[in-house]
Amino acid sequence: LVARTTLTQKPADNTVPMAFDHLMSRFDVNLSFANQYQSVDDVVVKVNVGTDATINLITNNITLGNEQNDVNLNVLDTVTGMDCSRSGILIPQTKTDVVITIDFNADGLMKSVTYTMPELKLESGKRTTLNLLDLLGQTTFGHSRRICKSH
């Protein structure tokens, strides 16, 4: 969170108006596994994105660096109708061919799925949600994408 003011004089009542802005972006991934599994656990979701940036707190400007790494998303309360949800606070960026890796234990066997998202646009102060449906432990499955303002 960043707040700044253009106030140049001391206010008479000692209040300073401050508006806060989120500079980072939130990326949520919701997963729905195929009914063929009796149990699914130990789910790890990694997304390959830019992980370094220079942030100018005076202008609220973020300049993305060159480093790209896999970022583990954190456990999130599961969204209704899904099997599990993960989330991460990431540097705002637009990237094509984003590799998302999902490792999980299904019925006692470790499985791994790689999904390539055609484009990921992460904006300051906004949340991007990716819903991956009917995850079969294969490389093709349905998806939907929704962008909404952070709360």
XYZ file of N, CA and C in Angstrom:
453
model
N 0.830 -1.178 0.000
C 0.000 0.000 0.000
C 0.871 1.236 0.000
N 0.448 2.206 -0.772
C 1.173 3.466 -0.849
C 0.164 4.593 -0.715
N 0.518 5.586 0.093
C -0.330 6.781 0.216
C 0.555 7.999 0.070
N 0.019 9.002 -0.589
C 0.768 10.251 -0.706
C -0.224 11.399 -0.704
N 0.283 12.564 -0.372
C -0.572 13.744 -0.325
C 0.188 14.919 -0.912
N -0.555 15.864 -1.413
C 0.050 17.090 -1.950
C -0.104 18.244 -0.974
N -0.469 17.915 0.242
C -0.675 18.914 1.290
C 0.619 19.699 1.517
N 0.526 21.019 1.453
C 1.718 21.856 1.646
C 1.675 22.667 2.931
N 0.498 22.734 3.564
C 0.379 23.476 4.813
C -0.153 22.552 5.893
N 0.194 22.862 7.128
C -0.288 22.075 8.254
C -1.786 22.324 8.423
N -2.595 21.263 8.410
C -4.034 21.456 8.589
C -4.351 21.927 10.006
N -5.349 22.789 10.124
C -5.729 23.356 11.423
C -6.258 22.296 12.378
N -6.928 21.263 11.857
C -7.526 20.262 12.739
C -6.686 18.979 12.837
N -5.448 19.019 12.378
C -4.515 17.899 12.434
C -4.950 16.656 11.646
N -5.833 16.822 10.656
C -6.177 15.692 9.796
C -5.506 15.867 8.440
N -5.035 14.793 7.919
C -4.403 14.801 6.609
C -5.137 13.786 5.738
N -5.757 14.241 4.664
C -6.440 13.282 3.787
C -5.414 12.406 3.057
N -5.627 11.092 3.114
C -4.690 10.167 2.473
C -5.492 9.123 1.703
N -5.165 8.950 0.455
C -5.781 7.911 -0.369
C -4.731 6.832 -0.606
N -5.061 5.586 -0.294
C -4.118 4.479 -0.430
C -4.357 3.736 -1.735
N -3.283 3.341 -2.375
C -3.344 2.565 -3.610
C -2.548 1.279 -3.438
N -3.072 0.199 -3.975
C -2.331 -1.056 -4.026
C -1.458 -1.016 -5.279
N -0.164 -1.192 -5.122
C 0.715 -1.193 -6.280
C 0.874 -2.590 -6.867
N 0.721 -3.603 -6.046
C 0.897 -4.971 -6.517
C -0.422 -5.499 -7.073
N -0.363 -6.699 -7.620
C -1.528 -7.329 -8.215
C -1.774 -8.672 -7.539
N -3.029 -9.097 -7.516
C -3.361 -10.389 -6.919
C -3.786 -11.358 -8.027
N -3.259 -12.584 -7.962
C -3.594 -13.619 -8.939
C -4.151 -14.819 -8.191
N -5.418 -15.151 -8.463
C -6.082 -16.292 -7.840
C -6.268 -17.400 -8.867
N -6.030 -18.632 -8.447
C -6.274 -19.808 -9.292
C -7.205 -20.731 -8.520
N -8.345 -21.062 -9.145
C -9.314 -21.986 -8.568
C -9.311 -23.258 -9.395
N -9.245 -24.405 -8.714
C -9.133 -25.686 -9.406
C -10.331 -26.571 -9.134
N -10.775 -27.246 -10.167
C -11.818 -28.254 -10.059
C -11.256 -29.537 -10.669
N -11.179 -30.589 -9.868
C -10.615 -31.854 -10.343
C -11.706 -32.759 -10.895
N -11.330 -33.632 -11.821
C -12.276 -34.567 -12.436
C -12.837 -35.524 -11.388
N -14.035 -35.987 -11.631
C -14.704 -36.906 -10.707
C -14.051 -38.276 -10.649
N -13.070 -38.535 -11.506
C -12.431 -39.851 -11.523
C -11.571 -40.101 -10.289
N -11.260 -39.046 -9.521
C -10.427 -39.197 -8.340
C -11.288 -39.329 -7.090
N -10.904 -40.247 -6.199
C -11.585 -40.377 -4.910
C -11.105 -39.299 -3.946
N -9.800 -38.993 -4.010
C -9.243 -37.961 -3.130
C -8.114 -37.219 -3.839
N -8.031 -35.940 -3.554
C -6.967 -35.083 -4.082
C -6.448 -34.244 -2.925
N -5.118 -34.251 -2.729
C -4.535 -33.407 -1.690
C -3.117 -33.017 -2.084
N -2.430 -32.334 -1.191
C -1.055 -31.863 -1.422
C -0.941 -31.072 -2.725
N -1.882 -30.174 -2.973
C -1.910 -29.400 -4.212
C -0.922 -28.237 -4.119
N -0.036 -28.147 -5.112
C 0.923 -27.045 -5.208
C 0.736 -26.402 -6.583
N 0.504 -25.089 -6.594
C 0.338 -24.351 -7.846
C 1.485 -23.365 -7.966
N 2.202 -23.457 -9.106
C 3.313 -22.549 -9.389
C 3.033 -21.821 -10.691
N 3.349 -20.530 -10.707
C 3.186 -19.729 -11.920
C 4.532 -19.083 -12.239
N 4.936 -19.139 -13.515
C 6.214 -18.572 -13.928
C 5.986 -17.139 -14.392
N 6.482 -16.181 -13.594
C 6.273 -14.758 -13.877
C 7.527 -13.960 -13.539
N 7.492 -12.683 -13.905
C 8.565 -11.772 -13.531
C 8.578 -11.573 -12.024
N 9.784 -11.638 -11.429
C 9.873 -11.587 -9.969
C 10.760 -10.468 -9.432
N 11.211 -9.569 -10.305
C 11.964 -8.422 -9.798
C 11.465 -7.155 -10.486
N 11.517 -6.058 -9.746
C 11.038 -4.792 -10.284
C 11.634 -3.640 -9.500
N 11.610 -2.480 -10.111
C 11.974 -1.237 -9.444
C 10.684 -0.461 -9.237
N 10.449 -0.031 -7.994
C 9.219 0.670 -7.662
C 9.549 2.087 -7.225
N 8.955 3.068 -7.907
C 9.116 4.468 -7.548
C 7.897 4.852 -6.717
N 8.070 5.020 -5.409
C 6.964 5.301 -4.509
C 6.428 6.728 -4.646
N 7.171 7.595 -5.279
C 6.700 8.961 -5.483
C 5.735 9.029 -6.663
N 6.058 8.309 -7.739
C 5.210 8.346 -8.940
C 4.275 7.143 -9.053
N 4.408 6.172 -8.135
C 3.650 4.915 -8.197
C 3.948 4.133 -9.479
N 5.144 4.274 -9.985
C 5.536 3.600 -11.218
C 6.321 2.328 -10.897
N 5.984 1.241 -11.584
C 6.687 -0.030 -11.417
C 7.334 -0.397 -12.739
N 8.639 -0.655 -12.692
C 9.364 -1.093 -13.880
C 9.790 -2.534 -13.659
N 9.237 -3.441 -14.455
C 9.528 -4.858 -14.337
C 10.956 -5.147 -14.777
N 11.656 -5.962 -13.993
C 13.015 -6.359 -14.344
C 13.012 -7.562 -15.273
N 14.155 -8.242 -15.380
C 14.315 -9.357 -16.315
C 14.178 -10.732 -15.682
N 14.169 -10.821 -14.351
C 14.116 -12.132 -13.686
C 12.756 -12.785 -13.840
N 12.754 -14.050 -14.223
C 11.539 -14.862 -14.323
C 11.738 -16.092 -13.448
N 10.769 -16.382 -12.583
C 10.870 -17.538 -11.697
C 9.502 -18.148 -11.474
N 9.500 -19.401 -11.014
C 8.269 -20.030 -10.566
C 7.937 -19.490 -9.188
N 6.695 -19.060 -9.007
C 6.227 -18.553 -7.720
C 5.146 -19.498 -7.222
N 5.326 -20.035 -6.011
C 4.298 -20.877 -5.393
C 3.171 -19.986 -4.899
N 1.944 -20.327 -5.283
C 0.787 -19.586 -4.809
C 0.365 -20.121 -3.451
N -0.176 -19.254 -2.608
C -0.566 -19.597 -1.245
C -1.970 -20.194 -1.195
N -2.215 -20.987 -0.157
C -3.537 -21.567 0.065
C -4.531 -20.443 0.340
N -5.695 -20.566 -0.258
C -6.765 -19.586 -0.125
C -8.034 -20.348 0.236
N -8.949 -19.722 0.977
C -10.230 -20.373 1.236
C -10.839 -20.790 -0.097
N -11.274 -22.037 -0.180
C -11.767 -22.589 -1.437
C -13.054 -21.897 -1.869
N -13.079 -21.498 -3.134
C -14.242 -20.860 -3.723
C -15.346 -21.907 -3.893
N -16.588 -21.536 -3.630
C -17.726 -22.437 -3.766
C -17.765 -23.047 -5.169
N -17.943 -24.362 -5.220
C -18.019 -25.063 -6.498
C -16.675 -25.531 -7.025
N -15.594 -25.197 -6.343
C -14.257 -25.609 -6.762
C -13.686 -26.554 -5.707
N -12.595 -27.244 -6.061
C -11.974 -28.186 -5.130
C -10.873 -27.549 -4.288
N -10.173 -26.579 -4.832
C -9.180 -25.844 -4.042
C -8.858 -24.531 -4.733
N -8.318 -23.602 -3.964
C -7.977 -22.273 -4.469
C -6.604 -21.872 -3.952
N -5.868 -21.168 -4.790
C -4.545 -20.664 -4.439
C -4.452 -19.208 -4.879
N -3.561 -18.436 -4.232
C -3.466 -17.013 -4.527
C -2.054 -16.497 -4.289
N -1.690 -15.447 -5.000
C -0.395 -14.813 -4.784
C -0.456 -13.330 -5.091
N 0.355 -12.560 -4.377
C 0.524 -11.138 -4.654
C 1.756 -11.031 -5.548
N 1.544 -10.533 -6.766
C 2.602 -10.533 -7.776
C 2.856 -9.126 -8.309
N 3.994 -8.973 -8.965
C 4.350 -7.714 -9.602
C 3.445 -7.520 -10.819
N 2.845 -6.341 -10.984
C 2.030 -6.097 -12.173
C 2.853 -6.308 -13.447
N 2.233 -6.986 -14.422
C 2.927 -7.302 -15.672
C 1.941 -7.892 -16.657
N 2.286 -7.811 -17.918
C 1.549 -8.506 -18.961
C 2.527 -9.464 -19.606
N 2.149 -10.728 -19.645
C 3.053 -11.754 -20.141
C 2.253 -12.750 -20.975
N 2.836 -13.210 -22.066
C 2.201 -14.231 -22.889
C 2.827 -15.586 -22.593
N 2.076 -16.634 -22.915
C 2.537 -18.019 -22.736
C 3.034 -18.272 -21.305
N 2.190 -17.968 -20.352
C 2.530 -18.118 -18.938
C 2.333 -19.579 -18.531
N 3.383 -20.194 -18.025
C 3.333 -21.596 -17.623
C 2.876 -21.700 -16.172
N 1.785 -22.450 -15.972
C 1.259 -22.718 -14.637
C 1.378 -24.219 -14.415
N 2.063 -24.600 -13.348
C 2.265 -26.009 -13.031
C 1.466 -26.361 -11.782
N 0.698 -27.435 -11.874
C -0.101 -27.905 -10.742
C 0.362 -29.314 -10.402
N 0.935 -29.474 -9.214
C 1.341 -30.792 -8.705
C 0.339 -31.185 -7.629
N -0.099 -32.441 -7.642
C -1.077 -32.885 -6.654
C -1.018 -34.395 -6.479
N -1.541 -34.839 -5.344
C -1.639 -36.252 -5.029
C -3.084 -36.664 -5.281
N -3.291 -37.570 -6.237
C -4.636 -38.050 -6.560
C -4.685 -39.546 -6.294
N -5.520 -39.934 -5.329
C -5.674 -41.351 -4.976
C -4.331 -42.003 -4.656
N -3.456 -41.244 -3.980
C -2.170 -41.781 -3.547
C -1.056 -41.700 -4.572
N -1.314 -41.172 -5.760
C -0.291 -41.045 -6.802
C -0.018 -39.572 -7.091
N 1.276 -39.215 -7.146
C 1.631 -37.838 -7.473
C 1.420 -37.598 -8.961
N 0.772 -36.481 -9.290
C 0.505 -36.108 -10.676
C 0.958 -34.670 -10.878
N 1.202 -34.331 -12.127
C 1.611 -32.974 -12.462
C 0.933 -32.571 -13.767
N 0.390 -31.361 -13.781
C -0.264 -30.817 -14.963
C 0.399 -29.485 -15.267
N 0.683 -29.244 -16.529
C 1.208 -27.953 -16.953
C 0.191 -27.323 -17.886
N -0.188 -26.107 -17.561
C -1.125 -25.349 -18.386
C -0.418 -24.082 -18.844
N -0.504 -23.768 -20.130
C 0.072 -22.536 -20.645
C -1.053 -21.549 -20.908
N -1.045 -20.481 -20.136
C -2.058 -19.435 -20.281
C -1.621 -18.509 -21.411
N -2.479 -18.311 -22.426
C -2.069 -17.508 -23.591
C -1.585 -16.105 -23.228
N -2.283 -15.447 -22.296
C -1.858 -14.117 -21.836
C -2.314 -13.911 -20.396
N -1.431 -13.348 -19.597
C -1.751 -12.995 -18.220
C -1.477 -11.507 -18.061
N -2.527 -10.758 -17.714
C -2.381 -9.323 -17.503
C -2.661 -9.037 -16.033
N -1.610 -8.712 -15.297
C -1.715 -8.380 -13.881
C -1.573 -6.867 -13.745
N -2.611 -6.216 -13.196
C -2.621 -4.769 -13.086
C -2.550 -4.342 -11.620
N -1.909 -3.216 -11.365
C -1.824 -2.674 -10.004
C -3.214 -2.501 -9.421
N -3.373 -2.978 -8.174
C -4.620 -2.777 -7.465
C -5.772 -3.640 -7.945
N -5.506 -4.603 -8.812
C -6.579 -5.446 -9.335
C -6.289 -6.914 -9.084
N -7.350 -7.692 -9.149
C -7.270 -9.144 -8.975
C -7.606 -9.809 -10.302
N -6.814 -10.798 -10.676
C -7.104 -11.632 -11.841
C -7.374 -13.032 -11.333
N -8.457 -13.633 -11.798
C -8.837 -14.978 -11.368
C -8.848 -15.923 -12.555
N -8.212 -17.065 -12.377
C -8.203 -18.121 -13.392
C -8.874 -19.345 -12.793
N -9.917 -19.845 -13.453
C -10.607 -21.054 -13.030
C -10.233 -22.187 -13.973
N -9.597 -23.226 -13.443
C -9.235 -24.401 -14.237
C -10.191 -25.520 -13.860
N -10.954 -25.997 -14.829
C -12.045 -26.921 -14.590
C -11.715 -28.326 -15.070
N -12.232 -29.330 -14.382
C -12.103 -30.741 -14.773
C -10.654 -31.157 -15.003
N -9.837 -30.873 -14.025
C -8.418 -31.174 -14.088
C -8.215 -32.683 -14.066
N -7.678 -33.238 -15.145
C -7.564 -34.688 -15.302
C -6.149 -35.214 -15.122
N -5.197 -34.362 -14.861
C -3.820 -34.825 -14.850
C -3.281 -34.907 -16.262
N -3.936 -34.195 -17.187
C -3.505 -34.121 -18.576
C -3.176 -32.669 -18.882
N -2.850 -32.372 -20.124
C -2.435 -31.005 -20.443
C -3.545 -30.163 -21.061
N -4.729 -30.719 -21.303
C -5.811 -29.908 -21.858
C -7.039 -30.011 -20.972
N -7.635 -28.878 -20.679
C -8.848 -28.824 -19.878
C -9.448 -27.442 -20.039
N -10.710 -27.304 -19.650
C -11.398 -26.029 -19.808
C -10.905 -24.984 -18.829
N -11.081 -23.719 -19.181
C -10.722 -22.639 -18.264
C -11.605 -21.430 -18.516
N -11.680 -20.577 -17.532
C -12.336 -19.290 -17.685
C -11.498 -18.269 -16.961
N -11.653 -17.000 -17.327
C -10.829 -15.948 -16.745
C -11.719 -14.765 -16.394
N -11.480 -14.175 -15.238
C -12.282 -13.039 -14.777
C -11.349 -12.037 -14.107
N -11.582 -10.778 -14.379
C -10.788 -9.728 -13.720
C -11.750 -8.830 -12.950
N -11.420 -8.540 -11.694
C -12.252 -7.647 -10.893
C -11.351 -6.807 -10.002
N -11.898 -5.722 -9.503
C -11.162 -4.833 -8.605
C -10.914 -5.512 -7.267
N -9.783 -5.269 -6.647
C -9.502 -5.764 -5.297
C -10.387 -5.041 -4.305
N -10.647 -5.709 -3.197
C -11.445 -5.098 -2.125
C -10.542 -4.709 -0.997
